[in-house]
Coordinates of N, CA and C in Angstrom, one line a residue:
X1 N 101.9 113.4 88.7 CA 103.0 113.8 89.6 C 103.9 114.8 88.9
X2 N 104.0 115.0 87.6 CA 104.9 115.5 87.0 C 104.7 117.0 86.9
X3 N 103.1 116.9 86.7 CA 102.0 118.4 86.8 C 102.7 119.0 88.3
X4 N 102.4 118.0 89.2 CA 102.2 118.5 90.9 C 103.4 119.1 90.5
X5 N 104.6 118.8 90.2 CA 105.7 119.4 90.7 C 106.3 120.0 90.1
X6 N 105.5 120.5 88.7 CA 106.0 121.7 87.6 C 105.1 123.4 88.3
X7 N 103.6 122.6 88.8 CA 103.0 123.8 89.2 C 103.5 124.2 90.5
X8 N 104.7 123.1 91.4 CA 105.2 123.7 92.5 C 104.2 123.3 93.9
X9 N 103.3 122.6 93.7 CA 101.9 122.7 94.4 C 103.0 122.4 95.7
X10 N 101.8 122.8 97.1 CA 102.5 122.1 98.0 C 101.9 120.7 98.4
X11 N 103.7 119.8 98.9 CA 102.4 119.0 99.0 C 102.7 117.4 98.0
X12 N 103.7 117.9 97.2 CA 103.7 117.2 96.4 C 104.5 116.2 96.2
X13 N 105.6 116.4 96.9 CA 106.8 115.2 97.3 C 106.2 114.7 98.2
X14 N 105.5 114.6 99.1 CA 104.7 113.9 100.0 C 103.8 112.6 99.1
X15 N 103.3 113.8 98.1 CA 102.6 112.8 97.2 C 103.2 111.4 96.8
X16 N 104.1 111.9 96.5 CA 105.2 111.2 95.5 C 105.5 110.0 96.6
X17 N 106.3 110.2 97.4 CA 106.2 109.0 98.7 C 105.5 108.5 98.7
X18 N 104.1 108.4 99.0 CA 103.2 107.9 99.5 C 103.1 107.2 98.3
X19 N 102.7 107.8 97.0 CA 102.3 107.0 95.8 C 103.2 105.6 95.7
X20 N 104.9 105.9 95.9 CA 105.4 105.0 96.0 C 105.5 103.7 97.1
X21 N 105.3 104.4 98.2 CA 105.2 103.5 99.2 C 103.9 102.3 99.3
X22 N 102.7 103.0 98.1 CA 101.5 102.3 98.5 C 102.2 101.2 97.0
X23 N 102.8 101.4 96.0 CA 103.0 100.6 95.1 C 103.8 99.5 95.6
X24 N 104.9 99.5 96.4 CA 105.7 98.9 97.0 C 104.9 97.6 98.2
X25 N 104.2 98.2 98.3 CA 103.4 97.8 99.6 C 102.4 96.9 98.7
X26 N 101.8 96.8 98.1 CA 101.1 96.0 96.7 C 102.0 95.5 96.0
X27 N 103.3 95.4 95.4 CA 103.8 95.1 94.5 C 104.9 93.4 95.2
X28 N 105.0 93.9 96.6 CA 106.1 92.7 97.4 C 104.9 92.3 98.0
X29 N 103.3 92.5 98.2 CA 102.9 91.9 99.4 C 103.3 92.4 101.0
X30 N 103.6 93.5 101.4 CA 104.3 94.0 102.6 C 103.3 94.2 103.6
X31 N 103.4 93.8 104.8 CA 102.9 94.7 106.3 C 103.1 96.4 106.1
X32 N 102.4 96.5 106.9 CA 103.0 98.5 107.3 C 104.3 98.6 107.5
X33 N 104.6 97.8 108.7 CA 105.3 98.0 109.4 C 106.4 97.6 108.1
X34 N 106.7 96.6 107.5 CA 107.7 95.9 106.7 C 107.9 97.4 105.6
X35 N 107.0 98.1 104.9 CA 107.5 98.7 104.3 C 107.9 100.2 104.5
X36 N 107.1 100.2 105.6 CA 107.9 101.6 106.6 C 109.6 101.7 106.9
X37 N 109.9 100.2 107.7 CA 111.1 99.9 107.8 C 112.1 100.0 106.8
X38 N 112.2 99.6 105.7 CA 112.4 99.2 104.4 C 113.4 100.3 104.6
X39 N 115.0 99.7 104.1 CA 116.2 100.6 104.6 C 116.7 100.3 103.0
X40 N 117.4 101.4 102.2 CA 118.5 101.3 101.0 C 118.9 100.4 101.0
X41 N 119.7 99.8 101.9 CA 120.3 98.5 102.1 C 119.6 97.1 101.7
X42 N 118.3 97.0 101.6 CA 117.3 95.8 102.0 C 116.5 95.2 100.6
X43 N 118.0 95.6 99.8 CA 117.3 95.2 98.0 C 119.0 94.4 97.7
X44 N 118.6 93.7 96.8 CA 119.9 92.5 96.5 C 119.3 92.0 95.0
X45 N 120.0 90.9 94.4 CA 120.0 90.5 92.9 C 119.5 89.2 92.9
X46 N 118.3 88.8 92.7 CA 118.0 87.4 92.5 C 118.8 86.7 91.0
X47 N 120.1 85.8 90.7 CA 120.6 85.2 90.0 C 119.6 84.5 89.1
X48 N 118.2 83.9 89.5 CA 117.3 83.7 88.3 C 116.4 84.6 87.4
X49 N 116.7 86.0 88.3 CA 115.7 87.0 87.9 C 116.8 87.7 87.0
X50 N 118.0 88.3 86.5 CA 118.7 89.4 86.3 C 118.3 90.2 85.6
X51 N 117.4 89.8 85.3 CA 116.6 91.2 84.5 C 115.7 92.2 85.5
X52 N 115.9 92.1 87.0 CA 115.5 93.3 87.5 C 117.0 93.8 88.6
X53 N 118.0 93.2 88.1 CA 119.0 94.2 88.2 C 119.2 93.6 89.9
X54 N 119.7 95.0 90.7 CA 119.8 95.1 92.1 C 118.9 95.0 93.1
X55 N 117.4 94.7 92.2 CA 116.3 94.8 92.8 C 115.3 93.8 92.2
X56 N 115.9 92.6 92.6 CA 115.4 91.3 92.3 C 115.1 90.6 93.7
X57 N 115.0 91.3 94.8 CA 114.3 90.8 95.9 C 114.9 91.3 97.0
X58 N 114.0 91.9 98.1 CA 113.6 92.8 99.0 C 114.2 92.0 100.4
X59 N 114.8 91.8 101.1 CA 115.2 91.7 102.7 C 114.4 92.1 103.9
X60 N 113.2 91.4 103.9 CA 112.4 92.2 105.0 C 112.9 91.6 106.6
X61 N 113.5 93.0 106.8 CA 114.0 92.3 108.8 C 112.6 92.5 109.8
X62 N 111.4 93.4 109.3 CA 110.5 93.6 110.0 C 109.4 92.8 110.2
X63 N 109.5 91.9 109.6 CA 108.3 91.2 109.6 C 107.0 90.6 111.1
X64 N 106.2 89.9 111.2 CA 105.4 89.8 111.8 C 106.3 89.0 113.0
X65 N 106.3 88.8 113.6 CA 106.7 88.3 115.0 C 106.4 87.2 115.8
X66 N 106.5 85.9 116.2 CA 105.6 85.6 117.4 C 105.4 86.0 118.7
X67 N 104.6 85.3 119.4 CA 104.8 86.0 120.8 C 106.0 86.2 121.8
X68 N 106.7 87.0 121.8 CA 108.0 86.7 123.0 C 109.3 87.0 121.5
X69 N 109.4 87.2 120.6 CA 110.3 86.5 119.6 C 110.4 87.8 118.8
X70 N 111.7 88.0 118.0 CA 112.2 88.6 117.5 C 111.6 88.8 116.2
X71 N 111.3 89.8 115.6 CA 111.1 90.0 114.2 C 111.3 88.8 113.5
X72 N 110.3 88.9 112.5 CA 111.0 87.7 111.5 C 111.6 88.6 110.4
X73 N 112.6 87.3 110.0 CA 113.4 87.8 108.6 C 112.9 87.2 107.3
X74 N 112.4 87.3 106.3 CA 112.3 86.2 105.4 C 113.0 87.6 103.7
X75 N 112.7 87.3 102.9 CA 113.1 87.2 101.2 C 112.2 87.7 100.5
X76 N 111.7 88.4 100.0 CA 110.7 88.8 99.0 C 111.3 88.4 97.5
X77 N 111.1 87.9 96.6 CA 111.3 88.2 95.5 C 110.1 88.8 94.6
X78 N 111.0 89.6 93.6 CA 110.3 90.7 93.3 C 109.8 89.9 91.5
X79 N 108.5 90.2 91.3 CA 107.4 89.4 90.6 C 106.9 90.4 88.9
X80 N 106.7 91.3 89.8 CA 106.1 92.7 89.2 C 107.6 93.5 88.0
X81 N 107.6 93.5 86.8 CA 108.5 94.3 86.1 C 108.5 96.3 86.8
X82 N 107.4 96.3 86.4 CA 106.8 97.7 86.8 C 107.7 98.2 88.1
X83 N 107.6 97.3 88.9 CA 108.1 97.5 90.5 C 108.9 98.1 90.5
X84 N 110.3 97.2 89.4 CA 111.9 98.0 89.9 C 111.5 99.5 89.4
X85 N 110.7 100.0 88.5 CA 111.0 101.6 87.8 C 110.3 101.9 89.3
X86 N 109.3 101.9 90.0 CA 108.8 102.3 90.7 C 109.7 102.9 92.1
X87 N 110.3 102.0 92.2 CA 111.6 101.6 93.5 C 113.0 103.0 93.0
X88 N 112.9 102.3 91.2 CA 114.5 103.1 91.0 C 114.2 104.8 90.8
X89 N 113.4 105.1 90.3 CA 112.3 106.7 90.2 C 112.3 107.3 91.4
X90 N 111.7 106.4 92.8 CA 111.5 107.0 94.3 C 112.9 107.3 94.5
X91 N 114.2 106.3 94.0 CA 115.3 106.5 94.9 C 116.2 107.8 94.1
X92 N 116.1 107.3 92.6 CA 117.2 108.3 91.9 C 116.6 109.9 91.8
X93 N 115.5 109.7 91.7 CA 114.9 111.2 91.7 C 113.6 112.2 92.6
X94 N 114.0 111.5 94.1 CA 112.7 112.2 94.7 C 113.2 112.2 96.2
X95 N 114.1 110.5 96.5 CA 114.2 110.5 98.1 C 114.9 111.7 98.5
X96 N 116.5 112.2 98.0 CA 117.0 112.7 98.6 C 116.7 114.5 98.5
X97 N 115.4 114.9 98.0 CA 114.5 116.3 97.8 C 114.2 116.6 99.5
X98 N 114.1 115.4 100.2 CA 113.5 114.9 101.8 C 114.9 115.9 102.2
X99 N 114.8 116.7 103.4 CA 116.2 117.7 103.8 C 116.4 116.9 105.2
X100 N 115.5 115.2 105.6 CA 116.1 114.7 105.9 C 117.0 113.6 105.5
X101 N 116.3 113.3 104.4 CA 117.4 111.9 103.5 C 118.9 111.9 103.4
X102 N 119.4 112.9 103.9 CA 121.0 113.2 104.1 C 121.5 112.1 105.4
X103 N 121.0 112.2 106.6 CA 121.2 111.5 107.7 C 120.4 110.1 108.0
X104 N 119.7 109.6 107.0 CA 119.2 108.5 107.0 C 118.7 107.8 106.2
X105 N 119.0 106.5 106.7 CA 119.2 105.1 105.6 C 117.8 104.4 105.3
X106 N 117.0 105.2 105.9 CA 115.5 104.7 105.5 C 115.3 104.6 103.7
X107 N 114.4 104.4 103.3 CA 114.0 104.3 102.2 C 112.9 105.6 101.9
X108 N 112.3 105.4 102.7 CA 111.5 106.9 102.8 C 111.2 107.6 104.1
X109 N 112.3 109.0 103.9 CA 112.3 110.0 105.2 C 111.1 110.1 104.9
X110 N 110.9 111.3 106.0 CA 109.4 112.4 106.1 C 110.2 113.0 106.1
X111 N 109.2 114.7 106.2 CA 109.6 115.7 105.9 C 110.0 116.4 107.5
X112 N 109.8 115.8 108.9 CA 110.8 115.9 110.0 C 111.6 115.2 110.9
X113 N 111.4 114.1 110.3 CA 112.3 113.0 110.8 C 113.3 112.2 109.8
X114 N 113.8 110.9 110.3 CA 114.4 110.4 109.8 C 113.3 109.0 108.9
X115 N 113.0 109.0 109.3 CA 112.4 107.7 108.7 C 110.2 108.1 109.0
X116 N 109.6 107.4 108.1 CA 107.9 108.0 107.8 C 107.4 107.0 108.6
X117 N 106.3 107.8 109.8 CA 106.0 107.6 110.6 C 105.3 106.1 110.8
X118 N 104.9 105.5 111.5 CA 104.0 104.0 111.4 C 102.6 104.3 110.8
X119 N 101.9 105.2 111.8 CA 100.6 105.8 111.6 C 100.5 106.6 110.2
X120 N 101.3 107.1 109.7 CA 101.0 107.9 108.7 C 100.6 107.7 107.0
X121 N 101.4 106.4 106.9 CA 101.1 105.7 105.9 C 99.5 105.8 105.7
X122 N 99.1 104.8 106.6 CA 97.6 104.3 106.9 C 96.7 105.7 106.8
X123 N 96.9 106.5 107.5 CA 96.4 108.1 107.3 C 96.0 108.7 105.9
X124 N 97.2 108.5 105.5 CA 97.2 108.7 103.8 C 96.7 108.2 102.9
X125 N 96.7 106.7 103.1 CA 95.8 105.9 102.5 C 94.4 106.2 102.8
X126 N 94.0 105.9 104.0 CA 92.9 106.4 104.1 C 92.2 107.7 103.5
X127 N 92.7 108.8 103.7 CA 92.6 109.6 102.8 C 92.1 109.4 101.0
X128 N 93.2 109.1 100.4 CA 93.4 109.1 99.0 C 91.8 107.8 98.6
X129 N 91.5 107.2 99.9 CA 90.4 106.0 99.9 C 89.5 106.7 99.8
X130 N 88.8 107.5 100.8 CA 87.6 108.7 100.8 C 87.9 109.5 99.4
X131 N 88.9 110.6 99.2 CA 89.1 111.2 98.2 C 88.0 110.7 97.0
X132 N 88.4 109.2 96.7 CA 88.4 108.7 95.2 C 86.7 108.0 95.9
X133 N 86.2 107.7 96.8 CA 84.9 107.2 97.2 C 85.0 105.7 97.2
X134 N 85.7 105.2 97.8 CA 86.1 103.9 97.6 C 85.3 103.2 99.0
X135 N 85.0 102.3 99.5 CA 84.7 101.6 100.5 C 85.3 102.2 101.8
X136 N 84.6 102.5 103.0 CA 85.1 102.9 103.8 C 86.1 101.5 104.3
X137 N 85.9 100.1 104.8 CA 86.3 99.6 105.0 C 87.4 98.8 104.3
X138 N 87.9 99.9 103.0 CA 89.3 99.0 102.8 C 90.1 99.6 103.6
X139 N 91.2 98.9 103.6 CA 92.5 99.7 104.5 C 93.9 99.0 103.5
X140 N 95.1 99.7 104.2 CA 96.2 99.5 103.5 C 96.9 98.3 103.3
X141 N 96.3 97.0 104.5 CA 96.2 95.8 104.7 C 95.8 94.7 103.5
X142 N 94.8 95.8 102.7 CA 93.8 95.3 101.8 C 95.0 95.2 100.2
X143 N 96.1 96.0 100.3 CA 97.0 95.9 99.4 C 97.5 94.7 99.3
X144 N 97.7 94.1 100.8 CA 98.5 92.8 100.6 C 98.0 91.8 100.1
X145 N 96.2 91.7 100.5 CA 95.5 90.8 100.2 C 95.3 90.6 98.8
X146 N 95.4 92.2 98.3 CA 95.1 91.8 96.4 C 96.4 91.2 95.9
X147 N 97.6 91.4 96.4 CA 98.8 90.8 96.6 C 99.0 89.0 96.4
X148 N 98.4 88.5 97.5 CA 98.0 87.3 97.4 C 97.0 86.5 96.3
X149 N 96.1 87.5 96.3 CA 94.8 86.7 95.5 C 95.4 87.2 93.8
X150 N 95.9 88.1 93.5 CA 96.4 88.3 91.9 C 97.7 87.3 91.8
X151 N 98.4 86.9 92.3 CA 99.4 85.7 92.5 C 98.7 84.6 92.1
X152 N 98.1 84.5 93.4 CA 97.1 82.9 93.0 C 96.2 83.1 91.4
X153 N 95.6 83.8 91.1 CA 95.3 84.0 89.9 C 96.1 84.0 89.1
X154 N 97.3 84.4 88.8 CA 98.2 84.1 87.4 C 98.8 82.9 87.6
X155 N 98.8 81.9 88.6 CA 98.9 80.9 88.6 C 100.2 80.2 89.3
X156 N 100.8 81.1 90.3 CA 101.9 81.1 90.8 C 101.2 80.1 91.9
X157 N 102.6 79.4 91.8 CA 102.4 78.3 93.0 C 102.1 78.6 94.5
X158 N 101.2 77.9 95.4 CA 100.6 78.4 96.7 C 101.8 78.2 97.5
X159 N 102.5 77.4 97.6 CA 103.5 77.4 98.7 C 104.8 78.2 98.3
X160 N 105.3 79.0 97.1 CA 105.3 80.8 96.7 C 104.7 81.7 97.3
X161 N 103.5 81.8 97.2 CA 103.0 82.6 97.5 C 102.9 82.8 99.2
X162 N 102.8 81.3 99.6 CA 103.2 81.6 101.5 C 104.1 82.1 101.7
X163 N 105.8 82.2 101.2 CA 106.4 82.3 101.6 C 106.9 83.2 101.0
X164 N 106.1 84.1 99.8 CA 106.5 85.4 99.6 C 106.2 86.7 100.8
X165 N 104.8 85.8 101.3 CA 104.0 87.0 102.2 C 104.4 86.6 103.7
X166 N 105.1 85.1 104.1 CA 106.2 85.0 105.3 C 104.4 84.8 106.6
X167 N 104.2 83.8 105.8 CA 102.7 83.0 106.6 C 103.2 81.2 107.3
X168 N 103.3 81.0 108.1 CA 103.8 79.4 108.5 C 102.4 78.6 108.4
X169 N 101.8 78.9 107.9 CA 100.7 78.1 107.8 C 100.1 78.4 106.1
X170 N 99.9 77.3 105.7 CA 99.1 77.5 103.9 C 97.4 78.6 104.4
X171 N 96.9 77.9 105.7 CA 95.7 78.0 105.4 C 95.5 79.7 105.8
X172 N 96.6 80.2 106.3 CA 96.7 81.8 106.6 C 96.3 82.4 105.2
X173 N 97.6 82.1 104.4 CA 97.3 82.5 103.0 C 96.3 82.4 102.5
X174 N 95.3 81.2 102.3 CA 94.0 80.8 102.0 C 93.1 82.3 102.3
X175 N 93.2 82.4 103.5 CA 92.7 83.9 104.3 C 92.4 84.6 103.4
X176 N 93.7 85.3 102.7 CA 94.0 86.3 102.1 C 93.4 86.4 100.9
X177 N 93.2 85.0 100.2 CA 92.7 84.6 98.7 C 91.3 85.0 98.5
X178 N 91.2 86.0 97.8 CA 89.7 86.5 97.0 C 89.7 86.3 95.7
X179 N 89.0 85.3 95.0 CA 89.6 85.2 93.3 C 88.3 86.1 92.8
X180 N 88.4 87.0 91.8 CA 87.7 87.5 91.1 C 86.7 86.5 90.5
X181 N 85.7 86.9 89.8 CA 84.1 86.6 89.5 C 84.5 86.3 88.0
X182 N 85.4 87.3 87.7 CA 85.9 86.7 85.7 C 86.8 85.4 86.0
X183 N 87.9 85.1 87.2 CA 88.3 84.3 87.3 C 87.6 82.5 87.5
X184 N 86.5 83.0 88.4 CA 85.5 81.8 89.0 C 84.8 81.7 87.5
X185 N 84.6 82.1 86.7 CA 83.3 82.5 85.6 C 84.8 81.1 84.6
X186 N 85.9 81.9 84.9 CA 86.7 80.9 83.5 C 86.8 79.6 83.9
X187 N 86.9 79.5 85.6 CA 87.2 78.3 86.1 C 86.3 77.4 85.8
X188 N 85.3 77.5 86.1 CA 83.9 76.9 85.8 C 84.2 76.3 84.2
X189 N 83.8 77.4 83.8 CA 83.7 77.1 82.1 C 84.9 76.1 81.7
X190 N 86.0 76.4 82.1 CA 87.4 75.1 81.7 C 86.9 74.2 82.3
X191 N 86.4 73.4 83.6 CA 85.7 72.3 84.3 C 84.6 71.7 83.6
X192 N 83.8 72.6 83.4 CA 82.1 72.0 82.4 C 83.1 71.5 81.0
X193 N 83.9 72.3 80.5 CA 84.5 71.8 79.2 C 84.9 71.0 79.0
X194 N 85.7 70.4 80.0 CA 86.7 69.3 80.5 C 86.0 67.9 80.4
X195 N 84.6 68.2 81.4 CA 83.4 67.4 82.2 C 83.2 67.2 80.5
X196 N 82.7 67.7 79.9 CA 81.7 67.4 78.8 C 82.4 66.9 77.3
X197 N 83.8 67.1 77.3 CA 84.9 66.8 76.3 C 85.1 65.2 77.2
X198 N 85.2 64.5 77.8 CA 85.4 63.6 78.2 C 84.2 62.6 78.3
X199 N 82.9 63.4 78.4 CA 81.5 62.5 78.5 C 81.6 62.2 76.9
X200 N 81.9 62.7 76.0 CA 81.5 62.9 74.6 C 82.8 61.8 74.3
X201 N 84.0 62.1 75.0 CA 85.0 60.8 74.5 C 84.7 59.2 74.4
X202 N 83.9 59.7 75.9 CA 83.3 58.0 76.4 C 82.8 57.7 75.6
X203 N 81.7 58.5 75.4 CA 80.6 58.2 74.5 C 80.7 57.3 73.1
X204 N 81.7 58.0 72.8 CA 82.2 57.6 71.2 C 83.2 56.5 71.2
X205 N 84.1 56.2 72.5 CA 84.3 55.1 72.4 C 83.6 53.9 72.9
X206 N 82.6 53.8 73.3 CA 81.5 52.7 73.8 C 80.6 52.4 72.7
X207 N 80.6 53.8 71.3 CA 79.9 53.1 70.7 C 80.5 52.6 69.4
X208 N 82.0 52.5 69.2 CA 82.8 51.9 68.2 C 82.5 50.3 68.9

């Protein structure tokens, strides 16, 4: 990013957005829509976290909805160290470059409105997905899901993790969970270990 914007390219504060938008959007577990929304205002201090400062957890007003029913509200707390530089970088040195960021409280203008479009995110992603040759069928959705499944792998508790990603049901989350193959590969191995440290316990006490 540093290159893009010494060589002037065009093109490249766009970059910059998006790069951050797509880290934000992986880093809280977000909807589109939730991190499109995402207003200055919608960051606060988690009292157990204070080591990520003013941005120890995220206020999502946009969340998924029922039928007939108003947005939901729920709390993100923020998990990822990496995250706050990601958040404090986009804000202290890139949003207000936007010649709309003067008149709005978004988090990230575009370059003719006040706030970045619904569709456009997903656009971009897509993009940057072809670019690098990646599966046509990931999408930006696929962020949240690695979201979920790298939680569940370091071992964070599942009823956390429902209610980081604002699911009323466990088995929604379940959905979401893909554990890696090195993960299943350790699982196993700790279980046979277990299984066979305990046959060998018996063993040796049945034959005292």
């Amino acid at each position: 990013m540093a290159a893009a914007r010494a060589s002037d390219r065009k093109g490249w504060l766009t970059t910059m957005r998006d790069a951050a938008a797509l880290k934000a959007t992986y880093a809280w577990g977000l909807r589109r829509r939730e991190v499109i929304k995402l207003e200055l205002s919608d960051f606060g201090c988690n009292p157990h976290a204070p080591e990520f400062g003013d941005l120890g957890v995220i206020y999502v007003r946009w969340g998924k909805a029922s039928k007939g029913s108003a947005p939901k509200r729920r709390s993100v707390l923020t998990v990822f160290p990496w995250s706050v530089k990601v958040i404090q970088q986009w804000h202290d040195g890139y949003r207000d470059l936007f010649e709309t960021a003067a008149g709005s409280t978004a988090l990230r203008p575009s370059e003719r409105s006040q706030q970045l479009d619904m569709g456009a995110l997903s656009d971009r992603f897509a993009a940057y997905r072809d670019a690098l040759g990646l599966p046509a069928e990931l999408s930006l959705h696929c962020l949240r899901h690695s979201y979920v499944t790298h939680l569940i792998e370091a071992g964070y508790d599942p009823l956390l993790v429902q209610q980081q990603v604002g699911h009323s049901y466990a088995s929604t989350t379940s959905l979401y969970t893909s554990v890696s193959s090195d993960l299943r590969t350790r699982t196993l191995h700790r279980v046979r270990d277990g299984t066979i440290g305990r046959a060998l316990g018996a063993t040796g006490k049945e034959g005292i």
